[in-house]
PDB file of C-alpha atoms and ligand atoms in Angstrom:
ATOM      1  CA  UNK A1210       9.382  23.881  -8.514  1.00  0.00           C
ATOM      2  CA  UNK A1211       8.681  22.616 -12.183  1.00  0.00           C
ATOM      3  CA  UNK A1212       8.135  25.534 -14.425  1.00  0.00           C
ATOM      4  CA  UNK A1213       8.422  25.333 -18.063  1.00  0.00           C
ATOM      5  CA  UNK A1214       9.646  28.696 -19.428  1.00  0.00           C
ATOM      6  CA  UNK A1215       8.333  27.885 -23.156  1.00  0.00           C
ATOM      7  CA  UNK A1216       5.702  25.006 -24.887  1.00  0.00           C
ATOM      8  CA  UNK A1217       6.672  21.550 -25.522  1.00  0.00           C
ATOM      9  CA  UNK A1218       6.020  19.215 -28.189  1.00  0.00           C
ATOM     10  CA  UNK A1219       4.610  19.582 -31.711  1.00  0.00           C
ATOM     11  CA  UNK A1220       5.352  23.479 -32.483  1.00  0.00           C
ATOM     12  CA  UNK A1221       6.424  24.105 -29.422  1.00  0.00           C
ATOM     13  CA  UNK A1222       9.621  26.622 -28.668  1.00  0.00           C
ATOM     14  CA  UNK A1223      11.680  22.972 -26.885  1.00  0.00           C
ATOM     15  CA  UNK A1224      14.338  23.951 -25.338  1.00  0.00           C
ATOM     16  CA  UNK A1225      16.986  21.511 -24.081  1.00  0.00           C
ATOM     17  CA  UNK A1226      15.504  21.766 -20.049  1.00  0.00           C
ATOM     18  CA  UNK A1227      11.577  22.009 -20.802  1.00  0.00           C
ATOM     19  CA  UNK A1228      12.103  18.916 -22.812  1.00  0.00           C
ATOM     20  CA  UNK A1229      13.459  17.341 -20.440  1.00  0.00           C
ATOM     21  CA  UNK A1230      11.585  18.583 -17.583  1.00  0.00           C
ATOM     22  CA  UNK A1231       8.460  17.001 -19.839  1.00  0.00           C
ATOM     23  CA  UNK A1232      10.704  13.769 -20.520  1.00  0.00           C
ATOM     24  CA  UNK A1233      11.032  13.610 -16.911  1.00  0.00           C
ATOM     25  CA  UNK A1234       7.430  14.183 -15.987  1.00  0.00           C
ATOM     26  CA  UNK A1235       5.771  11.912 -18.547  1.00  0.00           C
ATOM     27  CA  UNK A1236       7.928   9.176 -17.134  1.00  0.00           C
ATOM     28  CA  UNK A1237       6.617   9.366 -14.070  1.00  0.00           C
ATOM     29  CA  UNK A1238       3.396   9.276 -14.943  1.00  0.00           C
ATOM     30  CA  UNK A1239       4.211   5.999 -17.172  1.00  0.00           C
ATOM     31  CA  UNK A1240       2.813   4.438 -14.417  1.00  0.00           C
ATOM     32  CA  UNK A1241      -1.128   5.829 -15.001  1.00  0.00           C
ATOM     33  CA  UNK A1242      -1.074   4.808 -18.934  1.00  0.00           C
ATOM     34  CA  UNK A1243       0.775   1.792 -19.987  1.00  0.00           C
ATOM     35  CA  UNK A1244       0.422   3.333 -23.673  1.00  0.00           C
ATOM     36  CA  UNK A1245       3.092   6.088 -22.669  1.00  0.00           C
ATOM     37  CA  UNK A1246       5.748   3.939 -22.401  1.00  0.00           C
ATOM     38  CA  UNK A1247       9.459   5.301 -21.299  1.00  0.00           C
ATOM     39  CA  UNK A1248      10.988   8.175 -23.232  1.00  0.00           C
ATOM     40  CA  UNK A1249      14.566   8.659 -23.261  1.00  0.00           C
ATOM     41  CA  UNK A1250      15.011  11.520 -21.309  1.00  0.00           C
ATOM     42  CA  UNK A1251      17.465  13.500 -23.694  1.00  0.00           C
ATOM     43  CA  UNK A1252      15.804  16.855 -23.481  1.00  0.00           C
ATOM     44  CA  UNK A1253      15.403  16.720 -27.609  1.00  0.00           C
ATOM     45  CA  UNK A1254      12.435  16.531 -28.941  1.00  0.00           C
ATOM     46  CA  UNK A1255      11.897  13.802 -30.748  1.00  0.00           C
ATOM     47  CA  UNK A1256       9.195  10.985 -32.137  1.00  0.00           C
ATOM     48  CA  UNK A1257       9.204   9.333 -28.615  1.00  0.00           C
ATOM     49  CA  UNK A1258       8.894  12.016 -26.631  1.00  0.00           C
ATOM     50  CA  UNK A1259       5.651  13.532 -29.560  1.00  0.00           C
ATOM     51  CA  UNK A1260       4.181  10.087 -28.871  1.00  0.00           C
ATOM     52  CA  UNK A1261       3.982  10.143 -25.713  1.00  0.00           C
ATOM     53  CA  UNK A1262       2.507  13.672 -25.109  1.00  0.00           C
ATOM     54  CA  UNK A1263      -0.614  12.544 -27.544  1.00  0.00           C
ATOM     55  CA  UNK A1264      -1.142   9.605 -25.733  1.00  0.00           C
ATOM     56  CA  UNK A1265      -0.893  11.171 -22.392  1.00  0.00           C
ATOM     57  CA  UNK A1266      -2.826  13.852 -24.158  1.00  0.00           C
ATOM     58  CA  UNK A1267      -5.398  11.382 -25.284  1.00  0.00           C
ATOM     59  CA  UNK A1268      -5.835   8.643 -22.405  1.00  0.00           C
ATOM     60  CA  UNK A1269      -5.161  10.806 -19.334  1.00  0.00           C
ATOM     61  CA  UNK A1270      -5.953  14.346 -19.928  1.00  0.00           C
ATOM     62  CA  UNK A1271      -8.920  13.470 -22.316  1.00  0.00           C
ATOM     63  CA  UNK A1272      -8.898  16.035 -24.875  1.00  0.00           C
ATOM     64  CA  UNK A1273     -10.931  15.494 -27.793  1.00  0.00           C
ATOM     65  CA  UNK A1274      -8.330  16.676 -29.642  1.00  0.00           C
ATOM     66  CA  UNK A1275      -4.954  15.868 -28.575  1.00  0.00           C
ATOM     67  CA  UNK A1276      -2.445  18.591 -30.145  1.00  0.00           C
ATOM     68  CA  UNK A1277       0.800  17.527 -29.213  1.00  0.00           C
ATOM     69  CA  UNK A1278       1.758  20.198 -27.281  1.00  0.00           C
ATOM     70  CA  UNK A1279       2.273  20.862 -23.786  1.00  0.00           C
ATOM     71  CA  UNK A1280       2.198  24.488 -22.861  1.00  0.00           C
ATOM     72  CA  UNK A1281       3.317  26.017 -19.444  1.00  0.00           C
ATOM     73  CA  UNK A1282       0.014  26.951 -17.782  1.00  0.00           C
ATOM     74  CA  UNK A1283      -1.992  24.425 -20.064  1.00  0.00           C
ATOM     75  CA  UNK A1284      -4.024  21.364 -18.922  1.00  0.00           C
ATOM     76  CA  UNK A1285      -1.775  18.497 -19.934  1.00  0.00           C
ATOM     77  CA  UNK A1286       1.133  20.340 -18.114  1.00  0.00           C
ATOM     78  CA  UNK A1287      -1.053  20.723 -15.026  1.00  0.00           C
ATOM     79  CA  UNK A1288      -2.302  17.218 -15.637  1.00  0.00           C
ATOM     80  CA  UNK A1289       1.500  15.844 -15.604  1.00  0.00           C
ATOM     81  CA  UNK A1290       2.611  18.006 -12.353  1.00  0.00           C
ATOM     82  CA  UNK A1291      -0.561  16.458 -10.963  1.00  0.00           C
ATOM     83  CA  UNK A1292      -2.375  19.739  -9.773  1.00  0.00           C
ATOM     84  CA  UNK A1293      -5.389  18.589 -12.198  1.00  0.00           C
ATOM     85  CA  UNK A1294      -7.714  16.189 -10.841  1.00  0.00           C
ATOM     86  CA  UNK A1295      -8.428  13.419 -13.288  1.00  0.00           C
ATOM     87  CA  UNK A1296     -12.002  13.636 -14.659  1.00  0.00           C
ATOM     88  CA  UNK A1297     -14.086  10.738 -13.340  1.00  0.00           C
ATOM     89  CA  UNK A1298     -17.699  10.072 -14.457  1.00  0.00           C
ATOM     90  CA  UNK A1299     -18.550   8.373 -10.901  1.00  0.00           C
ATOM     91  CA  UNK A1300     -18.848   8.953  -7.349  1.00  0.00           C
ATOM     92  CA  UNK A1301     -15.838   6.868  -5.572  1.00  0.00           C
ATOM     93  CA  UNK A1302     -17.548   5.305  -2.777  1.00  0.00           C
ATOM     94  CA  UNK A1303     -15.338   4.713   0.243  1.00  0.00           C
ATOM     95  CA  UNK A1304     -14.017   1.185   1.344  1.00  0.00           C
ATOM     96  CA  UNK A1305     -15.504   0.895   4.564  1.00  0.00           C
ATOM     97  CA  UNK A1306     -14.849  -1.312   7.797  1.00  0.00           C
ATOM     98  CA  UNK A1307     -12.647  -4.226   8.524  1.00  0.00           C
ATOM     99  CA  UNK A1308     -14.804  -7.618   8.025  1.00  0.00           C
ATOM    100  CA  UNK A1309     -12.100  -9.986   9.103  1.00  0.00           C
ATOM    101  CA  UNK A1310     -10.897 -10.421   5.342  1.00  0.00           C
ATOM    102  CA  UNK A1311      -9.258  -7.275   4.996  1.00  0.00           C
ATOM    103  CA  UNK A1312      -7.998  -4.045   7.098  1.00  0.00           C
ATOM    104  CA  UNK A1313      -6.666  -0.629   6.066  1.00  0.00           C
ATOM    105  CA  UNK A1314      -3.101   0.536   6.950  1.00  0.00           C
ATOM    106  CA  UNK A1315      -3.585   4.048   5.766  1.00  0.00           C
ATOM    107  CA  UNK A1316      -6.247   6.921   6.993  1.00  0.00           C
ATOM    108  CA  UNK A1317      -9.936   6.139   5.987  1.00  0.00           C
ATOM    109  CA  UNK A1318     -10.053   9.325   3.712  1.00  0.00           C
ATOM    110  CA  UNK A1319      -7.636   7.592   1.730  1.00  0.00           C
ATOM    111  CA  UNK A1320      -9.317   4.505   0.443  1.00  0.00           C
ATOM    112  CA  UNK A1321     -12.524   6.090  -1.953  1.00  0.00           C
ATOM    113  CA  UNK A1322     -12.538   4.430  -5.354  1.00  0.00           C
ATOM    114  CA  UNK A1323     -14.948   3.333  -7.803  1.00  0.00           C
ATOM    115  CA  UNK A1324     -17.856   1.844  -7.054  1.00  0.00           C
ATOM    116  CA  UNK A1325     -16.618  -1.371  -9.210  1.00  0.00           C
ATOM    117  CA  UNK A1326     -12.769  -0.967  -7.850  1.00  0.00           C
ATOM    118  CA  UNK A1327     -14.218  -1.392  -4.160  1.00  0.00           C
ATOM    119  CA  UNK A1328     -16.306  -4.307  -5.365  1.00  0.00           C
ATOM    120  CA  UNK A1329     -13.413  -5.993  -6.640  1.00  0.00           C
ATOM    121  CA  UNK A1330     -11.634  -5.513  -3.756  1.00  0.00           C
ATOM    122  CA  UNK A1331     -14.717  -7.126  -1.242  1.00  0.00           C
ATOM    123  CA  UNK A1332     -15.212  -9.755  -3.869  1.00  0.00           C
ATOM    124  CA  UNK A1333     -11.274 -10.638  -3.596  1.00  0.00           C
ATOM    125  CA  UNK A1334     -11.296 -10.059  -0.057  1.00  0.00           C
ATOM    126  CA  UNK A1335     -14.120 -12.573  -0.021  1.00  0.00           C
ATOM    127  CA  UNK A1336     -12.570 -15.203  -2.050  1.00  0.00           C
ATOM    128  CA  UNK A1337      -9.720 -15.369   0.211  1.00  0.00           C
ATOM    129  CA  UNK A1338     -11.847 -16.022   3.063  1.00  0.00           C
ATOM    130  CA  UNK A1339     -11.359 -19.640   3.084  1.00  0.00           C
ATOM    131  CA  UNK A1340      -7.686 -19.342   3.601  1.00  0.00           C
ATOM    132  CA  UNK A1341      -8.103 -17.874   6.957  1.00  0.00           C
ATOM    133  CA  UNK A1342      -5.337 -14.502   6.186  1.00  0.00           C
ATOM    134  CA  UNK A1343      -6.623 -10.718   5.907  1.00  0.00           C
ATOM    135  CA  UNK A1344      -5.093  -8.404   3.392  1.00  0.00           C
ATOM    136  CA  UNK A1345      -3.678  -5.251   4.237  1.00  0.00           C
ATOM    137  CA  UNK A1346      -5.061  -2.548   1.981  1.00  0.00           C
ATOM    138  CA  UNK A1347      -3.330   0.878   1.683  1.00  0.00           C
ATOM    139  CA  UNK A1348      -3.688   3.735  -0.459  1.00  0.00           C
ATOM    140  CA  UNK A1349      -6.566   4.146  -3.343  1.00  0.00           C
ATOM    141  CA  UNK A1350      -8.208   7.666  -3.757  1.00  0.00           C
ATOM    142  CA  UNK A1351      -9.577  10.646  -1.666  1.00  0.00           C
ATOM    143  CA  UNK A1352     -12.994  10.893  -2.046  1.00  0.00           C
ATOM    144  CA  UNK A1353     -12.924  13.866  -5.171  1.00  0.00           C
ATOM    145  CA  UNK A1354      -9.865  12.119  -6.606  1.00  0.00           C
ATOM    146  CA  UNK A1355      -6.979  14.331  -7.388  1.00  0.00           C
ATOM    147  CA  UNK A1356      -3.308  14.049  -6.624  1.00  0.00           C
ATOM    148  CA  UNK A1357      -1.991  12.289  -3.346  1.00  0.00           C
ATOM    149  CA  UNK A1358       1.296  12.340  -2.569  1.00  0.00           C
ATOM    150  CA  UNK A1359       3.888  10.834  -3.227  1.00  0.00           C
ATOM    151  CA  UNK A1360       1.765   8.654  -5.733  1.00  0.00           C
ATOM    152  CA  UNK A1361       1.848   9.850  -9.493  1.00  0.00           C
ATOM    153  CA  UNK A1362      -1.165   7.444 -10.286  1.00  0.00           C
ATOM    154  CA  UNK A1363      -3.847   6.832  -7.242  1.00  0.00           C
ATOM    155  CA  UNK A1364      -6.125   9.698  -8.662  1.00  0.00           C
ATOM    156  CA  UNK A1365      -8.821   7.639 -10.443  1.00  0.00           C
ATOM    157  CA  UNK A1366     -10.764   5.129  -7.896  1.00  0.00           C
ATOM    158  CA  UNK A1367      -9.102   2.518  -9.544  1.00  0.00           C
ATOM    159  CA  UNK A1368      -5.348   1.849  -8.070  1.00  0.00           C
ATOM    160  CA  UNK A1369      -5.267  -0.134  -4.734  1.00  0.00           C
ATOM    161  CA  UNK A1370      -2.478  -0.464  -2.940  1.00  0.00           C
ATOM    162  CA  UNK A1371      -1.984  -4.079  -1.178  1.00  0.00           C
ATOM    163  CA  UNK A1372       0.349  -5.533   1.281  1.00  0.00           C
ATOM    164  CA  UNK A1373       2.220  -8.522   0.613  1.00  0.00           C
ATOM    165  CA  UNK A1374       0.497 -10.785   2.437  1.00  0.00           C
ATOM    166  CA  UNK A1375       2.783 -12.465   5.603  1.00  0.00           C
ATOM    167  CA  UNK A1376       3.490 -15.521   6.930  1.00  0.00           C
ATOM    168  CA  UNK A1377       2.773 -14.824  10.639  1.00  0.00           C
ATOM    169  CA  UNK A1378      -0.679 -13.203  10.240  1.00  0.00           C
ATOM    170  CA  UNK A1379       0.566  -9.742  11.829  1.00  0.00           C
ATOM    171  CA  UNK A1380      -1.434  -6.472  10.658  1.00  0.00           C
ATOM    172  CA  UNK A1381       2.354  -5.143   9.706  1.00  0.00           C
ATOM    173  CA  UNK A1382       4.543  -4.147   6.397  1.00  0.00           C
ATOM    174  CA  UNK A1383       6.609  -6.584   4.912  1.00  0.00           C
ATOM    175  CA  UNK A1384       8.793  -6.796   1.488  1.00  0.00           C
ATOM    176  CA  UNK A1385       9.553  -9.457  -0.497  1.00  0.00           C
ATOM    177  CA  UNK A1386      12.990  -9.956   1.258  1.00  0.00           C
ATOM    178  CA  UNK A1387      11.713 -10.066   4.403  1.00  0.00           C
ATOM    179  CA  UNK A1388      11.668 -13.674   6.517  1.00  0.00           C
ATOM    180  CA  UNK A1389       8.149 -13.406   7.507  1.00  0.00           C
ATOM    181  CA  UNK A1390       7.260 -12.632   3.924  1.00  0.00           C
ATOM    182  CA  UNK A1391       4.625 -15.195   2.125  1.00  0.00           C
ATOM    183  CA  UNK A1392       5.021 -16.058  -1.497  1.00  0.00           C
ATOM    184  CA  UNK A1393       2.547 -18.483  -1.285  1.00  0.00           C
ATOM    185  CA  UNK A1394      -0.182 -16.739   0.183  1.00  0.00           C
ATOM    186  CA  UNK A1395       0.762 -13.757  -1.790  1.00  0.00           C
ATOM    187  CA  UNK A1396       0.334 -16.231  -4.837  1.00  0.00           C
ATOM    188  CA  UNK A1397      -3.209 -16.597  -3.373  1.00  0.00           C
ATOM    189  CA  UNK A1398      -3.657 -13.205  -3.582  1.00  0.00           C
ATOM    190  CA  UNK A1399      -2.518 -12.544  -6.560  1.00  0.00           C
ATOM    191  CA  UNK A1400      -4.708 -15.422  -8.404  1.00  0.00           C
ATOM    192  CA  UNK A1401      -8.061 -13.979  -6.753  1.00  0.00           C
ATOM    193  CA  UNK A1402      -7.066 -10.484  -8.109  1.00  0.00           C
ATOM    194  CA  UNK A1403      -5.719 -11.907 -11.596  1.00  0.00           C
ATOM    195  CA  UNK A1404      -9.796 -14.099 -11.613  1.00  0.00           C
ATOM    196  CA  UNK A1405     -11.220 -10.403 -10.883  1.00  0.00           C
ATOM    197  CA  UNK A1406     -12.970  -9.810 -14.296  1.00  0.00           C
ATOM    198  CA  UNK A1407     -12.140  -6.084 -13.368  1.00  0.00           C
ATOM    199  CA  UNK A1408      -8.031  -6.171 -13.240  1.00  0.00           C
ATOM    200  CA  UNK A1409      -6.355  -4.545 -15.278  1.00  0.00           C
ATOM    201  CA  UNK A1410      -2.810  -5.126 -13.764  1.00  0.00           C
ATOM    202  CA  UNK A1411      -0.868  -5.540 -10.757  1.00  0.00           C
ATOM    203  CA  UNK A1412       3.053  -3.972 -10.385  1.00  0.00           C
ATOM    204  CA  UNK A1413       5.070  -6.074  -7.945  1.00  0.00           C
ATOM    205  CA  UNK A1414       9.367  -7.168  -8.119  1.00  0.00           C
ATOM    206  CA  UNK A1415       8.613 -10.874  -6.736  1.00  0.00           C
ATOM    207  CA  UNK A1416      10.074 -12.541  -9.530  1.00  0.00           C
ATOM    208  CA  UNK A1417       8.942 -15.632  -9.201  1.00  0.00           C
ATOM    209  CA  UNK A1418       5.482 -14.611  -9.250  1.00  0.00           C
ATOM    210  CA  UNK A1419       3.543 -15.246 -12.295  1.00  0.00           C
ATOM    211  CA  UNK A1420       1.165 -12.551 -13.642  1.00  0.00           C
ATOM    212  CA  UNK A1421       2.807  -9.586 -12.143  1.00  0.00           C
ATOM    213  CA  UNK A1422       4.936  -6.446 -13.766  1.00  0.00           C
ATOM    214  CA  UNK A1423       8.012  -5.166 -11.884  1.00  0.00           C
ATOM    215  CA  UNK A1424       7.947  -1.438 -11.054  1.00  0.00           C
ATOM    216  CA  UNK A1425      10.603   0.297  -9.612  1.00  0.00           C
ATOM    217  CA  UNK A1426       9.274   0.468  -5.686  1.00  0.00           C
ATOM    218  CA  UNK A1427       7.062  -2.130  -5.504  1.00  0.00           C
ATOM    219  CA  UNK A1428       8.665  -4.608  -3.410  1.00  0.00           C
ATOM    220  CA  UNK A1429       6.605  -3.990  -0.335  1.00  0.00           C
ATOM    221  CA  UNK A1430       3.509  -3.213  -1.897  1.00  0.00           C
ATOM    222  CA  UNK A1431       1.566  -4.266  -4.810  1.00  0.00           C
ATOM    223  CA  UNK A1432      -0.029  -1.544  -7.094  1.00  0.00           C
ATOM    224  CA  UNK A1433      -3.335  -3.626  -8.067  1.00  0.00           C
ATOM    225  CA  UNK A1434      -5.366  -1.607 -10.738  1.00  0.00           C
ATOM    226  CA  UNK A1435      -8.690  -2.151 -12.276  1.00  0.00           C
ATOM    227  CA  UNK A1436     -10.477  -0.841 -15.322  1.00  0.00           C
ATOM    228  CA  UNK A1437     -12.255   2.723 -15.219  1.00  0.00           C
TER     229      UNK A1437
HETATM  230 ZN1   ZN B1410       0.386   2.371  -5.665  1.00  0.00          ZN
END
């Protein structure tokens, strides 16, 4: 279990392993706020690693104030671990049905997001239509938002997970190595999602596809997310 035995950050007590425990944890969660960034993970305190904590502080956590600091039983550490849901002003509304554009590939409890996220994602879905292949849509939020495992991010409304979209048509996984793996209607995809006035980014490791970040992970899945 992750327990820091002392604070972290700007007047903090930072010792070597709740540093790094921090380093560790605000890496992961690089992935929610692009502004974080990667800290060395040295377990000393330094500039990066301050940085970091106010902007995770400030973009994730919310506080009017950021401080700095990240104390054991305090909000931002709960916030890293993920035990904190993330405040959201709306109700998620759930992405509902198959139409023939789309289908899910995870539980329906998993796929609440933002009213404008699940727009985007029918709009897309919609767009596509014409090209006669459905995309597979995974995780986004539960309904009250929250943590869900083994995401770090997904607690918002506003990440979508999508399938890479295959050459054969089959309602199945597929990664970027695969055979029956489309770049070209992934391209497709990825175009309708980058016209989305809405997206904010999408992680994916196909290369050769313009308009996408790699991300450790992503090669069969892309993380598509869309503004708050
Ligand atoms: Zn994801």
């Amino acid at each position: 279990m992750y327990r820091l035995t002392g604070s972290v950050g700007q007047g903090g007590r930072n010792t070597h392993d709740d540093v790094l425990l921090v380093q560790k944890q605000l890496n992961k969660n690089a992935h929610i706020a692009s502004t974080i960034g990667a800290v060395p993970e040295t377990g000393i305190m330094d500039e990066a690693t301050l940085r970091a904590i106010l902007s995770f502080q400030r973009t994730v956590v919310r506080l009017g104030s950021p401080d700095g600091r990240v104390d054991p039983h305090g909000r931002t550490w709960r916030t890293l671990l993920g035990d904190q849901p993330q405040a959201t002003n709306v109700a998620f509304v759930q992405l509902s049905g198959e139409n023939g554009n789309f289908y899910l590939y995870e539980p329906q409890d998993r796929v609440w997001g933002t009213p404008s996220t699940i727009q985007s994602i029918k709009n897309v879905a919609e767009v596509l239509r014409p090209h006669g292949f459905e995309i597979g849509i995974g995780d986004i939020s539960f309904q009250q938002g929250g943590r869900m495992a083994p995401h770090g991010s997904h607690r918002r409304g506003t990440d979508v997970d999508v399938r890479p979209v295959r050459a054969d048509g089959r309602r199945a996984p597929v990664t970027i190595t695969d055979p029956n793996y489309s770049h070209e209607r992934t391209k497709l995809l990825v175009e309708a999602l980058r016209a989305d006035p809405n997206l904010k980014l999408i992680l994916f490791n196909d290369s050769k596809m313009p308009g996408v970040r790699p991300w450790e992970g992503h090669h069969n899945h892309l993380h598509v997310r869309f503004e708050e």
